[in-house]
Coordinates of C-alpha atoms and ligand atoms in Angstrom, one line a residue:
M1 CA 28.0 37.2 34.8
L2 CA 25.9 39.3 32.4
D3 CA 22.9 37.1 33.5
E4 CA 23.7 37.7 37.2
A5 CA 24.1 41.4 36.8
I6 CA 20.6 41.7 35.1
A7 CA 19.0 39.3 37.5
E8 CA 20.3 40.9 40.7
K9 CA 21.0 44.5 39.8
L10 CA 18.6 45.7 37.2
V11 CA 15.4 47.1 38.8
I12 CA 12.8 46.7 36.0
E13 CA 10.0 48.3 38.1
K14 CA 11.9 51.6 37.7
F15 CA 11.2 51.5 34.0
S16 CA 7.5 50.9 34.2
S17 CA 6.5 54.5 33.5
T18 CA 8.5 54.7 30.3
P19 CA 7.0 53.4 27.0
N20 CA 6.9 49.6 26.7
T21 CA 10.1 49.4 24.7
F22 CA 13.4 48.3 26.2
C23 CA 16.3 49.7 24.4
I24 CA 19.8 48.2 24.2
A25 CA 22.8 49.6 22.4
A26 CA 25.8 47.4 21.4
V27 CA 28.6 49.9 20.9
G28 CA 31.6 48.8 18.9
C29 CA 29.6 45.8 17.7
S30 CA 31.7 44.8 14.6
V31 CA 29.9 42.1 12.6
G32 CA 29.1 39.2 14.9
P33 CA 28.7 36.5 15.8
N34 CA 29.7 37.6 19.3
T35 CA 27.5 40.6 19.2
F36 CA 24.4 38.5 18.3
I37 CA 25.2 35.9 21.0
T38 CA 25.5 38.6 23.7
K39 CA 22.3 40.3 22.6
Q40 CA 20.6 36.9 22.8
N41 CA 22.0 36.4 26.3
I42 CA 20.8 39.8 27.5
L43 CA 17.3 39.2 26.1
E44 CA 17.1 35.7 27.7
A45 CA 18.2 37.2 31.0
M46 CA 15.5 39.9 30.7
G47 CA 12.9 37.2 29.9
R48 CA 13.9 35.3 33.1
K49 CA 13.9 38.5 35.1
Y50 CA 10.3 39.3 34.1
E51 CA 9.2 35.7 34.7
S52 CA 10.8 35.7 38.2
K53 CA 8.7 38.8 39.1
A54 CA 5.6 37.3 37.7
L55 CA 5.6 40.0 35.0
A56 CA 6.0 37.8 32.0
S57 CA 2.8 39.2 30.4
K58 CA 4.4 42.7 30.7
L59 CA 7.6 41.7 28.8
P60 CA 8.5 44.8 26.8
E61 CA 9.4 44.9 23.1
F62 CA 13.1 45.1 22.6
Q63 CA 15.0 47.5 20.3
V64 CA 18.7 46.8 19.7
F65 CA 20.9 49.5 18.2
F66 CA 24.1 48.2 16.7
N67 CA 26.8 50.8 16.7
D68 CA 30.2 51.0 15.1
H69 CA 32.2 53.3 12.8
A70 CA 30.5 54.0 9.5
T71 CA 33.3 51.9 7.8
N72 CA 32.1 48.8 9.7
A73 CA 30.7 46.0 7.5
F74 CA 27.1 46.8 8.4
N75 CA 25.8 45.0 5.3
T76 CA 27.5 41.8 6.6
L77 CA 26.0 42.4 10.0
F78 CA 22.5 42.9 8.8
T79 CA 22.6 40.0 6.4
T80 CA 23.8 37.5 9.0
F81 CA 21.3 38.1 11.8
P82 CA 20.2 34.9 13.5
P83 CA 16.9 33.7 11.9
K84 CA 14.9 33.9 15.1
K85 CA 15.9 37.2 16.6
C86 CA 13.2 38.6 18.9
Y87 CA 14.1 42.3 18.7
F88 CA 13.9 45.2 16.4
A89 CA 17.3 46.1 15.0
A90 CA 18.8 49.3 13.8
G91 CA 22.4 50.4 12.9
V92 CA 23.8 53.6 14.4
T93 CA 27.1 54.8 13.0
G94 CA 29.6 57.0 14.8
S95 CA 32.2 56.9 17.5
F96 CA 31.2 55.9 21.0
H97 CA 33.6 58.6 22.1
S98 CA 30.7 61.0 21.1
R99 CA 27.0 61.4 21.7
L100 CA 25.1 58.7 19.7
F101 CA 21.6 58.5 21.1
P102 CA 18.9 60.9 22.4
K103 CA 18.7 61.8 26.1
S104 CA 17.4 59.1 28.5
S105 CA 16.6 56.7 25.6
L106 CA 18.6 53.6 26.5
H107 CA 18.2 51.0 29.2
I108 CA 21.4 48.9 28.6
V109 CA 24.6 49.7 26.8
H110 CA 26.9 46.7 26.1
A111 CA 30.5 47.1 24.9
S112 CA 32.7 44.1 24.5
Y113 CA 36.4 44.2 23.4
A114 CA 35.9 47.8 22.2
L115 CA 36.7 50.3 24.9
H116 CA 40.5 49.8 24.6
W117 CA 40.4 51.8 21.4
L118 CA 41.4 55.3 22.2
S119 CA 39.6 58.2 20.5
K120 CA 43.0 59.3 19.0
M121 CA 46.6 58.6 19.5
P122 CA 48.1 60.7 22.3
E123 CA 49.5 64.0 20.8
E124 CA 52.9 63.6 22.4
V125 CA 53.5 60.4 20.5
Q126 CA 53.7 62.4 17.2
D127 CA 56.1 65.0 18.4
K128 CA 59.5 64.2 16.9
D129 CA 61.3 66.5 19.4
S130 CA 59.8 64.9 22.5
P131 CA 61.0 61.9 24.5
T132 CA 57.6 60.4 23.9
W133 CA 58.1 60.2 20.1
N134 CA 57.5 56.6 19.4
K135 CA 60.1 56.0 16.6
G136 CA 60.4 52.5 15.4
R137 CA 57.6 51.2 17.6
I138 CA 53.9 50.9 17.0
Y139 CA 52.8 50.5 20.7
Y140 CA 53.9 51.6 24.2
T141 CA 54.6 48.3 25.9
R142 CA 58.4 48.6 25.9
A143 CA 58.4 52.4 25.6
S144 CA 59.4 55.0 28.2
G145 CA 57.3 55.7 31.2
E146 CA 56.4 59.1 29.7
L147 CA 54.9 57.5 26.7
A148 CA 52.9 55.0 28.7
N149 CA 51.7 57.9 30.8
A150 CA 50.5 59.7 27.7
Y151 CA 48.5 56.6 26.7
A152 CA 47.0 56.4 30.2
A153 CA 46.1 60.1 30.2
Q154 CA 44.3 59.7 26.9
F155 CA 42.4 56.6 28.1
S156 CA 41.4 58.5 31.3
K157 CA 40.0 61.4 29.2
D158 CA 38.2 59.0 26.8
M159 CA 36.6 57.0 29.7
D160 CA 35.4 60.1 31.3
N161 CA 33.8 61.3 28.1
F162 CA 32.4 57.9 27.3
L163 CA 30.7 57.7 30.8
N164 CA 29.4 61.3 30.5
F165 CA 27.9 60.7 27.1
R166 CA 26.3 57.4 28.2
A167 CA 25.1 59.0 31.4
T168 CA 23.1 61.4 29.2
E169 CA 21.7 58.6 27.0
I170 CA 20.9 56.0 29.7
V171 CA 17.8 56.2 31.9
V172 CA 18.4 56.3 35.7
G173 CA 18.7 52.7 36.9
G174 CA 19.9 51.6 33.4
M175 CA 23.2 49.8 33.0
I176 CA 26.5 49.6 31.1
L177 CA 27.8 46.1 30.7
L178 CA 31.5 46.0 29.7
V179 CA 33.8 43.2 28.7
M180 CA 37.4 44.1 28.2
T181 CA 40.9 42.6 28.4
V182 CA 43.0 44.1 31.1
I183 CA 46.4 43.7 32.6
Q184 CA 46.4 42.2 36.1
D185 CA 47.2 44.8 38.7
G186 CA 50.9 44.6 39.6
L187 CA 52.0 43.1 36.2
H188 CA 54.2 45.2 33.9
R189 CA 52.5 46.1 30.6
S190 CA 55.1 44.0 28.7
Q191 CA 53.7 40.9 30.5
S192 CA 50.2 41.3 29.0
A193 CA 49.2 39.1 26.0
G194 CA 48.1 42.2 24.1
G195 CA 51.3 44.0 24.7
F196 CA 53.3 41.0 23.7
L197 CA 51.4 40.5 20.5
Y198 CA 51.4 44.2 19.5
D199 CA 55.2 44.3 20.1
E200 CA 55.7 41.3 17.9
L201 CA 53.6 42.9 15.2
G202 CA 55.7 46.1 15.5
S203 CA 58.8 44.0 15.3
S204 CA 57.4 42.2 12.2
L205 CA 56.9 45.6 10.5
M206 CA 60.5 46.5 11.4
D207 CA 61.7 43.3 9.7
M208 CA 59.7 44.2 6.7
E209 CA 61.4 47.6 6.6
H210 CA 64.8 45.9 6.6
E211 CA 63.6 43.7 3.8
A212 CA 62.6 46.9 2.0
L213 CA 58.9 45.8 1.9
I214 CA 57.7 48.8 3.9
S215 CA 59.3 52.3 4.2
E216 CA 60.7 53.6 7.5
A217 CA 58.6 56.8 7.1
L218 CA 55.4 54.7 7.0
I219 CA 56.3 52.8 10.1
N220 CA 57.3 55.9 12.0
T221 CA 53.9 57.4 11.4
F222 CA 51.9 54.4 12.5
I223 CA 50.8 54.1 16.1
L224 CA 48.2 51.7 17.5
H225 CA 45.9 53.8 19.6
V226 CA 44.8 51.1 21.9
Y227 CA 45.3 51.0 25.6
T228 CA 45.1 48.1 28.1
T229 CA 43.8 49.2 31.5
T230 CA 43.9 47.4 34.8
M231 CA 41.0 46.6 37.2
N232 CA 42.1 49.2 39.7
E233 CA 42.6 51.9 37.1
I234 CA 39.2 51.5 35.5
A235 CA 37.5 51.3 38.9
R236 CA 39.2 54.6 39.9
L237 CA 38.1 56.2 36.6
V238 CA 34.4 55.1 37.1
E239 CA 34.4 56.3 40.7
R240 CA 36.0 59.6 39.8
N241 CA 33.4 60.2 37.1
G242 CA 30.6 59.6 39.5
C243 CA 27.7 59.0 37.0
F244 CA 27.6 55.2 37.5
N245 CA 27.9 52.8 40.4
I246 CA 30.0 49.7 40.1
E247 CA 27.6 46.8 40.7
R248 CA 29.8 43.9 39.5
M249 CA 33.5 43.5 38.7
K250 CA 35.0 40.2 37.9
L251 CA 38.3 39.0 36.4
T252 CA 38.0 35.7 34.4
D253 CA 40.1 33.6 32.2
P254 CA 41.1 34.8 28.7
I255 CA 39.1 33.5 25.8
L256 CA 41.8 31.1 24.6
N257 CA 41.9 27.6 26.2
V258 CA 44.0 27.8 29.3
E259 CA 44.7 24.1 29.5
G260 CA 46.3 23.3 26.1
P261 CA 49.2 24.9 24.3
V262 CA 48.4 28.2 22.6
D263 CA 47.6 28.0 19.0
V264 CA 49.8 30.6 17.2
Q265 CA 47.6 30.4 14.1
M266 CA 44.6 31.4 16.4
C267 CA 46.6 34.2 17.9
T268 CA 47.4 35.5 14.5
M269 CA 43.7 35.4 13.5
H270 CA 42.8 37.3 16.7
I271 CA 45.3 40.0 16.2
R272 CA 44.4 40.2 12.5
A273 CA 40.7 40.6 13.3
A274 CA 41.5 43.3 15.8
V275 CA 43.9 45.5 13.7
E276 CA 43.5 44.7 10.1
G277 CA 41.3 47.7 9.5
V278 CA 43.8 50.3 10.8
L279 CA 46.8 48.5 9.2
T280 CA 45.0 48.5 5.8
K281 CA 44.2 52.2 6.1
H282 CA 47.8 53.0 6.8
F283 CA 49.9 50.5 4.8
G284 CA 47.4 49.5 2.0
S285 CA 45.6 46.2 1.5
E286 CA 48.3 44.6 -0.8
I287 CA 50.7 44.2 2.0
I288 CA 48.4 42.8 4.7
D289 CA 48.8 39.1 4.1
E290 CA 52.6 39.6 4.1
I291 CA 52.5 41.4 7.4
F292 CA 50.6 38.6 9.1
T293 CA 52.8 35.9 7.5
H294 CA 55.8 37.7 9.1
F295 CA 53.9 38.0 12.4
Y296 CA 53.0 34.3 12.4
Q297 CA 56.6 33.3 11.8
K298 CA 57.9 35.5 14.5
A299 CA 55.3 34.6 17.1
A300 CA 55.7 30.9 16.5
K301 CA 59.3 31.1 17.5
Y302 CA 58.6 32.7 20.8
P303 CA 58.6 30.3 23.7
L304 CA 56.9 32.6 26.2
I305 CA 53.7 33.0 24.1
E306 CA 52.1 30.2 26.1
S307 CA 52.5 31.8 29.6
K308 CA 51.7 35.3 28.3
Y309 CA 48.4 34.1 26.9
K310 CA 47.4 32.3 30.0
K311 CA 47.1 35.2 32.4
R312 CA 43.7 35.8 33.8
N313 CA 42.8 38.9 31.9
L314 CA 39.2 39.2 31.0
L315 CA 37.2 41.8 33.0
F316 CA 33.5 41.9 33.3
L317 CA 32.1 45.1 34.6
A318 CA 28.5 46.1 35.3
L319 CA 27.7 49.7 36.0
K320 CA 24.4 51.2 37.0
R321 CA 23.3 54.8 36.2
N322 CA 22.9 56.8 39.4
Ligands
SAM401 C1 37.4 43.7 18.6 S1 36.0 44.4 17.9 C2 34.8 43.7 19.0 C3 33.5 43.4 18.4 C4 32.4 42.9 19.2 N1 31.9 43.8 20.2 C5 32.7 41.6 19.9 O1 32.7 41.5 21.1 O2 33.1 40.7 19.2 C6 36.1 46.1 18.3 C7 35.1 46.9 17.5 O3 35.0 48.2 18.1 C8 34.9 49.2 17.1 N2 35.3 50.5 17.6 C9 36.5 50.9 18.0 N3 36.5 52.2 18.3 C10 35.2 52.6 18.1 C11 34.6 53.8 18.3 N4 35.2 54.9 18.8 N5 33.2 53.9 18.1 C12 32.5 52.8 17.6 N6 33.1 51.6 17.4 C13 34.4 51.5 17.7 C14 35.8 48.6 16.0 O4 35.5 49.2 14.7 C15 35.5 47.1 16.1 O5 34.5 46.8 15.2

């Protein structure tokens, strides 16, 4: 899909007047290997594009910026580069919910499995006197409509800011390529794999409170500030923002094998990779193994985990700067 978007929608002739460097930013890159694989795919797609236009001799040099929070393991990232990378690489720290790059300096921004992180938790969630106070839960899946609306409102603000910042940084004709998990339109949020897993994680933390392993106060002050959008919602937000045109939008299967039974150990690894950082920051590193042992035991008992994981929920979105 990424290949198709570049082949069919990127007009390279538009960039001919700019210096002969093609700049790609991977925002929310983490440490690889996914981020390396996608950069390689983008570069190969670019190579084919130049060849198809008989412009192979004009292939630009590629600069790839790897962005994540300053706390990301950048040393691991930079010491595990594939041996034959054909681009210049640089790290850029900071939040993608802010300006990261100079004006009109990028051609492609790629973000996979990252934009569901909100810039902050919705303020209402922290208000003990409000119906949106999220006592005893770490997520909004089974919460009131008001709380889910507060998450949606924060996501809407964040997306608008993200698109505005990227619109400043990307040249006209440049693209944003997004991969994100979504909830199928029409499904309740509790029917999403992410919602289910985060709920089970919350419930594992509550069990640990009952076992006096974690204090209630610590749980009540922990909220996961991630939000799962839908295809319609994100399309609406992009259209309302107006800086980018939707060129491709496709829902595909989740990363996990849809044929065989779901491997709970694998689910545990996925969720651990996604949230270990924020859990460690809040609860401390000593308790992390215990949290995921509780999570594994809980998730393994749940018969619905299979069907929840098998919903078509991976969205690929290609946007072009107007
Ligand atoms: C699940 S990982 C995805 C990593 C990689 N893109 C991939 O496809 O495997 C999400 C990454 O997004 C990063 N992230 C979340 N919010 C961010 C923000 N506001 N600015 C920069 N990075 C962010 C996290 O630190 C994490 O490394």
